[in-house]
Amino acid sequence: MSKTVTANGFALDDAGQRIVVDPICRIEGHLRIEVNVDENNTIRNAVSTGNMWRGLEIILKGRDPRDAWAFTERICGVCTGVHALASCRAVEDALDIEIPRNANSIRNLMMLAQYTQDHLVHFYHLHALDWVDVVSALKADPVATSALQQSLSPWPKSSPGYFRDVQNRIRRFVESGQLGPFANAYWGSPAYKLPPEANLMAVTHYLEALDFQKEIVKIHTIFGGRNPHPNWLVGGMPCSINVNETGAVGAINMAWLNQVSDIINKSITFVDQVYIPDLKAIASFYKDWTYGGGLSGKNVMAYGEFPAIANNYTNESWMLPNGAILNGDLSTVHDVDPRDPEQVREFVTHSWYEYPDPDAGLHPWDGVTEPRFELGPNAKGTKTNIEALDEGAKYSWLKAPRWRGHAMEVGPLARYLVAYARGQEDIKMQVDGLLSDLGLPITALFSTLGRTAARGLECSWAAHKMRTVFDDMMANIKAGDVATANMQKWEPDTWPDDTKGVGFGEAPRGALGHWIHIRDTKIANYQAVVPTTWNASPRDPEGNIGAYEAALLGTPMADPEQPLEILRTIHSFDPCLACATH
Amino acid sequence: MASSAAGSVPKSAYRRPLYVFEAPVRIWHWLHALSVVVLSVTGYLIANPLPSIGGEASEHFLMGNLRMIHFIAAYVFAIGFAVRIYWGFVGNKYSRELLYLPVWRGEWWRALFEEVKYYLFLRREPPHSDAHNALAQSAMWFFNTLLGLFMIVSGFALYGEGLGLGSWADTGFGWAIPLLGGSQQVRMLHTLGMWLFIVFTILHIYMAIRADIMSSQSSVSAIISGWRTYRD
Amino acid sequence: MPVQETFYEVMRQHGITRRSFLKFCSLTAAGLGLGPEFAGKIAYALETKPRTPVIWLHGLECTCCTESFIRSGNPLAGDVILSMISLDYDDTLMAAAGHQAEELLEQTIEKYDGQYILACEGNPPLNEDGMYCIQGGKPYVEKLRHMADHCKAIIAWGSCASWGCVQAARPNPTRATPIHKVILDKPVIKVPGCPPIAEVMTGVITYMIAFDELPELDRQGRPKMFYSQRLHDKCYRRPHFDAGQFVERFDDEGARKGYCLYKVGCKGPTTYNACSTLEWNGGLSWPVKSGHGCLGCAEDNFWDKGSFYSAVTNFGSLGGAEATADKIGGILAGAAAVGVAAHAAASAISHIKSSKSRGARHE
Ligand code: HEM
Ligand code: HEM
Ligand code: NFV
Ligand code: SF4
Ligand code: SF4
Ligand code: F3S
Ligand SMILES: [Mg+2]
């Protein structure tokens, strides 16, 4: 290959040193990244490989469509519930089932809680250590850290003594020699820019966020019986509401509703007083680390999420809108229709799958999942000991989804750009506020940091939105509507013989769609195209590279032996490989 | 030919009544029959409960009672089964016919073949047998002895789940649960066993009554009085 | 050489007084279902021992078991990870990546040969030479075997590691295989559930560390302390089951009154787990309490036993449709009845015929 320019306009050069990072840690699932760096240690070629496949699309065939949510929920436990929701929507679409208003509100609450928890955990536990030096926190002055904290937010856990205790704990931990999850990392690298006090504050919040995240998901526990993997139901939600009748203790009652309300308040406080201030503080030290934009300034897409109106999955109803932006043209937002066979298609030319026509794209309703593992002629190593992959051939367990033939970036940043371009006020205010606080232009969003910032803003948006949705639901219950499930078409004998449906929306990591074909009351075909499938996608037959590969290009590495820069950019997408390959 | 050993006796010959089913066998038979009916009805309702009833839970105990009746009948079934096996060792020679199939005896196979021929209308008169003909014996062995044992093992394994880990039923029968693929699988097989019992019962009652009408030897009265009598 | 700090020291440094440390120990003892006399033993163990190294591997899975683990409220997951154990390898949480991460495995073997706990989440696929789960360019099963060779004991987290779970559901395209069928020479403690309850996970770890022994296991290798009873045995809806009061349809009158979910498919009567007693997320609720039947998620192969919404189990498929015991049995019994009727008719005809011919001869 050596030097080429891809169809989507990226220059690739695989001449220099090849660096392999496998496993990429602090993500969900198994991902491998290979890059070539030039003589200045700048990345000139990038290869993203999904390292796992389980075959859920095959396993689903022949099963009862009403059970599918439980299977697909197990696609991922990190974004738990989102596949269950997509699956319920797909079956409801196929069978023409309308869900009650309360079910819509409960689903929105659960999904919003998922956004809030997932984004929070991602920021502190999966991403922060790319920016925060744990060891440097030992050098911090607790008094100065306390002052820093108090200058940023009214969060009460901010005394010098508190920070001293945490610091001592870390010190003892480090001195013990048993460094646990912090061992062998890149502490002290010149790529870390935070002063010790900011590091100590962030490490402290790493621990606080770990404690707090488990409170947010209690919303799932109340409505879905547990978290992770709460329960869902085709036709609505399985939890009944009973606020004023005999037996209310055995249903969603006033005590539980109060608890939900309380969790919402606490979530808003935590996100706004801890996460957002930390995000701004950290970002302000990395303003000149402008890499990792990749596809974000070109092609982004969102299906839309959070229907304000039950059973209405259009922009009339979406609280976060649907749309696609091509070539960075924010003035035109295209409508995205997951049903249109011309729009969403998956390719497998570079994927470990087989199609009847190897280079054709298939719309998911006609999708085929047929595994075929093989290494290209230029791969190094053996089948079971791969040293380097051959990206000219098949090289990943991910398929390559494309929208009208374009590789697209999806996720919080994509959603925010679509909403921004559509002129949605609440989102515009948030984005403009952050940019003016940091003194940055909108183009600064097209970067690793932009992706991380959008996620933070969205976390806050989601926490606040829970309040709106909850209040709406209470008003509806007050008006006397307690229905949570529509069981009219529960029995298979009420179903058509042959029908198709699609369930789509936005998972925390981006656009998610499940396509189902039901024949004779059983699943004839089931296909999922998942956020990380879009972002971590391998190349397509035209040579378009996916978002991960694009985002790594042009990034200088301080030390190619220490893949910190690769981790930063890849982590900014919040990879989920179990999702991507399923 | 087949008729000499297990075959038919000349029609005209008068045969004296024969004492086949001793009292314990007869008593067992009717208790057994009753318990199977009760177990099947209650078992079916455990698997497919009746429409819900309203009111306070504390006022009703419908499922609880069904289960209790099932368990009482299960004890009758199991103890009866054990007594019947014991009797097979100490009772008359006919009482042993339920314990094993003499598959090593050529004439038994021939009698079986003749009996099948009879039921397929390929032979007008049934071959003669004192207690059970070979076909009935096979059915009894498979559908009663073997299946009964299975129902006891699977049933007490499930019972042990309720009594708790380390209870006598768990210690004695709990091993069957992982062996058969888990608790849900055991219940499924236990229910399938019920259906096999029902199939057996249908065939068995039909054949018993049919034999009374069509053959030359008494059948239903034999399992009531113990005496096999002969006509013609 | 750096001093290895004990859990107690860490707690003290964390600003925790001896009194609340002891309270923690008695809560832990209570959480494990042990009497107060055990609190002292736990305290002693935690005061004197260096943190036990744990290697946490991930195979084919959804990582939900990790997510569940970090929901633990008592003890807090953060305290377990930072203070009770030394989580020397866990690709979901560790800071290092690539070869820096992989080196830690060898370092652990070198320093703690035969002493570390191997915690397995997910399972290895065996088809395609194991390349349905690749780590560092190699099949995951190799890494699993290598790390198992040197460990003290294995914890199989969740239903994936314990039984195979969703990826092993029919037709199991990757031949995903539970840990105990791959590692035959080490004790495997199964902690099933899809995922397991957080406090069950931390409870098992705490027990192993505090008592320095494996928990007592049942016939199938599950800790008795959490898996010895069915949900149904301790379900608060049990009075409705016994009464015969069932939810007939989701969101019906019975559902709003909290009736038993048996008829809408609850697998509580056949599922061994602690949900109905410990409950989830700090004892807040569990599937049944929030209106959906138990899926049976802690049981072997719960995916392939038929609909989650039917009390009846699938037998396998019979000409495209599911065969349940009632279906097969009904067909057999029906066939027997029809057969009997037909045979009776045929017998009657042949009887009449033969008596006629006999009668004719007599004439
Ligand atoms: C109205 C119901 C029933 C009638 C009229 C009936 C009749 C009979 C008759 C006539 C025999 C003697 C067979 C022979 O002559 O070779 C017999 C034996 C037997 N029956 Fe039944 N039966 C009934 C119900 C049942 C049921 C429900 C079962 C169990 C499922 C059962 C199990 C047996 C067994 C195991 C024997 C063999 C007894 C022995 O040799 O120890 N019977 N029955
Ligand atoms: C011919 C003999 C028997 C028949 C036809 C029979 C039938 C049944 C059926 C149909 C069920 C329902 C299974 C389900 O829910 O899928 C059942 C449950 C059960 N049977 Fe039996 N059974 C028999 C013998 C026994 C015996 C000997 C025992 C020993 C104690 C036993 C104990 C049980 C138990 C414990 C249950 C579960 C009840 C519950 O958990 O609510 N059964 N039986
Ligand atoms: N990619 C992905 Fe998910 C998300 N968010 C699913 O749809 O993470 Ni597990
Ligand atoms: S056992 Fe279930 S929850 Fe745990 S990793 Fe496997 S699929 Fe996920
Ligand atoms: S809800 Fe489930 S576990 Fe509870 S009593 Fe009913 S069947 Fe048993
Ligand atoms: S589905 Fe699993 S979580 Fe508990 S209630 Fe059933 S075992
Ligand atoms: Mg797919």
Short mmCIF file of N, CA and C in Angstrom, two decimals, chain A residues 10-58:
data_model
loop_
_atom_site.label_atom_id
_atom_site.label_comp_id
_atom_site.label_asym_id
_atom_site.label_seq_id
_atom_site.Cartn_x
_atom_site.Cartn_y
_atom_site.Cartn_z
N PHE A 10 -8.67 10.80 3.61
CA PHE A 10 -7.60 10.73 4.59
C PHE A 10 -6.34 10.15 3.94
N ALA A 11 -5.21 10.80 4.20
CA ALA A 11 -3.95 10.30 3.66
C ALA A 11 -3.43 9.19 4.56
N LEU A 12 -3.09 8.05 3.97
CA LEU A 12 -2.56 6.93 4.74
C LEU A 12 -1.15 6.61 4.25
N ASP A 13 -0.31 6.25 5.20
CA ASP A 13 1.05 5.85 4.84
C ASP A 13 1.49 4.77 5.82
N ASP A 14 1.68 3.57 5.30
CA ASP A 14 2.04 2.49 6.22
C ASP A 14 3.53 2.16 6.17
N ALA A 15 4.33 3.14 5.79
CA ALA A 15 5.75 2.87 5.65
C ALA A 15 6.47 2.76 6.99
N GLY A 16 6.09 3.58 7.94
CA GLY A 16 6.89 3.66 9.18
C GLY A 16 6.70 2.48 10.13
N GLN A 17 7.20 2.67 11.32
CA GLN A 17 7.15 1.62 12.34
C GLN A 17 5.70 1.27 12.69
N ARG A 18 5.46 -0.04 12.79
CA ARG A 18 4.11 -0.51 13.13
C ARG A 18 4.03 -0.72 14.64
N ILE A 19 3.07 -0.13 15.25
CA ILE A 19 2.89 -0.31 16.70
C ILE A 19 1.55 -1.01 16.95
N VAL A 20 1.59 -1.99 17.82
CA VAL A 20 0.38 -2.75 18.11
C VAL A 20 -0.02 -2.51 19.56
N VAL A 21 -1.26 -2.16 19.80
CA VAL A 21 -1.76 -2.07 21.17
C VAL A 21 -2.93 -3.04 21.31
N ASP A 22 -2.68 -4.10 22.02
CA ASP A 22 -3.69 -5.15 22.19
C ASP A 22 -3.36 -5.89 23.48
N PRO A 23 -4.17 -5.84 24.50
CA PRO A 23 -5.50 -5.23 24.54
C PRO A 23 -5.47 -3.72 24.74
N ILE A 24 -6.49 -3.06 24.19
CA ILE A 24 -6.81 -1.70 24.63
C ILE A 24 -7.62 -1.90 25.90
N CYS A 25 -7.11 -1.41 27.02
CA CYS A 25 -7.84 -1.60 28.29
C CYS A 25 -8.75 -0.41 28.57
N ARG A 26 -9.49 -0.51 29.67
CA ARG A 26 -10.47 0.50 30.06
C ARG A 26 -11.51 0.75 28.97
N ILE A 27 -11.96 -0.31 28.37
CA ILE A 27 -13.08 -0.24 27.44
C ILE A 27 -13.93 -1.47 27.75
N GLU A 28 -15.05 -1.59 27.08
CA GLU A 28 -15.80 -2.83 27.16
C GLU A 28 -15.33 -3.71 26.01
N GLY A 29 -15.01 -4.95 26.30
CA GLY A 29 -14.70 -5.93 25.25
C GLY A 29 -13.26 -5.88 24.79
N HIS A 30 -13.03 -6.50 23.65
CA HIS A 30 -11.67 -6.73 23.19
C HIS A 30 -11.40 -6.01 21.88
N LEU A 31 -10.48 -5.05 21.95
CA LEU A 31 -10.16 -4.20 20.80
C LEU A 31 -8.65 -4.19 20.60
N ARG A 32 -8.26 -4.20 19.32
CA ARG A 32 -6.85 -4.10 18.98
C ARG A 32 -6.68 -2.90 18.07
N ILE A 33 -5.64 -2.13 18.34
CA ILE A 33 -5.31 -1.01 17.47
C ILE A 33 -3.88 -1.22 16.97
N GLU A 34 -3.71 -1.08 15.67
CA GLU A 34 -2.36 -1.06 15.10
C GLU A 34 -2.20 0.28 14.40
N VAL A 35 -1.04 0.90 14.55
CA VAL A 35 -0.78 2.16 13.84
C VAL A 35 0.62 2.11 13.24
N ASN A 36 0.81 2.91 12.20
CA ASN A 36 2.16 3.15 11.69
C ASN A 36 2.52 4.58 12.03
N VAL A 37 3.72 4.77 12.59
CA VAL A 37 4.15 6.14 12.89
C VAL A 37 5.32 6.49 11.97
N ASP A 38 5.39 7.78 11.61
CA ASP A 38 6.50 8.20 10.75
C ASP A 38 7.72 8.52 11.62
N GLU A 39 8.73 9.10 11.03
CA GLU A 39 9.98 9.33 11.77
C GLU A 39 9.80 10.33 12.90
N ASN A 40 8.73 11.16 12.83
CA ASN A 40 8.45 12.09 13.95
C ASN A 40 7.47 11.50 14.95
N ASN A 41 7.27 10.22 14.86
CA ASN A 41 6.33 9.54 15.75
C ASN A 41 4.90 10.04 15.59
N THR A 42 4.57 10.49 14.41
CA THR A 42 3.19 10.90 14.14
C THR A 42 2.47 9.75 13.43
N ILE A 43 1.22 9.53 13.85
CA ILE A 43 0.47 8.39 13.31
C ILE A 43 0.04 8.66 11.87
N ARG A 44 0.38 7.75 10.96
CA ARG A 44 0.08 7.93 9.55
C ARG A 44 -0.83 6.85 8.98
N ASN A 45 -1.05 5.82 9.77
CA ASN A 45 -1.96 4.75 9.32
C ASN A 45 -2.54 4.13 10.59
N ALA A 46 -3.80 3.79 10.55
CA ALA A 46 -4.41 3.21 11.76
C ALA A 46 -5.35 2.09 11.37
N VAL A 47 -5.33 1.06 12.20
CA VAL A 47 -6.11 -0.14 11.93
C VAL A 47 -6.87 -0.50 13.20
N SER A 48 -8.18 -0.59 13.12
CA SER A 48 -8.99 -0.90 14.30
C SER A 48 -9.64 -2.27 14.12
N THR A 49 -9.40 -3.13 15.08
CA THR A 49 -9.85 -4.51 14.95
C THR A 49 -10.71 -4.95 16.12
N GLY A 50 -11.92 -5.39 15.82
CA GLY A 50 -12.77 -6.00 16.83
C GLY A 50 -12.30 -7.42 17.06
N ASN A 51 -11.99 -7.74 18.31
CA ASN A 51 -11.34 -9.01 18.64
C ASN A 51 -12.29 -10.08 19.15
N MET A 52 -13.57 -9.88 19.01
CA MET A 52 -14.49 -10.88 19.58
C MET A 52 -15.77 -10.96 18.77
N TRP A 53 -16.39 -12.11 18.81
CA TRP A 53 -17.70 -12.29 18.17
C TRP A 53 -18.43 -13.41 18.88
N ARG A 54 -19.73 -13.22 19.13
CA ARG A 54 -20.49 -14.24 19.86
C ARG A 54 -21.63 -14.86 19.06
N GLY A 55 -22.08 -14.17 18.03
CA GLY A 55 -23.08 -14.78 17.16
C GLY A 55 -24.52 -14.63 17.61
N LEU A 56 -24.84 -13.53 18.31
CA LEU A 56 -26.21 -13.39 18.81
C LEU A 56 -27.25 -13.32 17.69
N GLU A 57 -26.86 -12.75 16.56
CA GLU A 57 -27.84 -12.66 15.47
C GLU A 57 -28.22 -14.05 14.97
N ILE A 58 -27.29 -14.95 15.06
CA ILE A 58 -27.58 -16.34 14.66
C ILE A 58 -28.41 -17.02 15.75
#
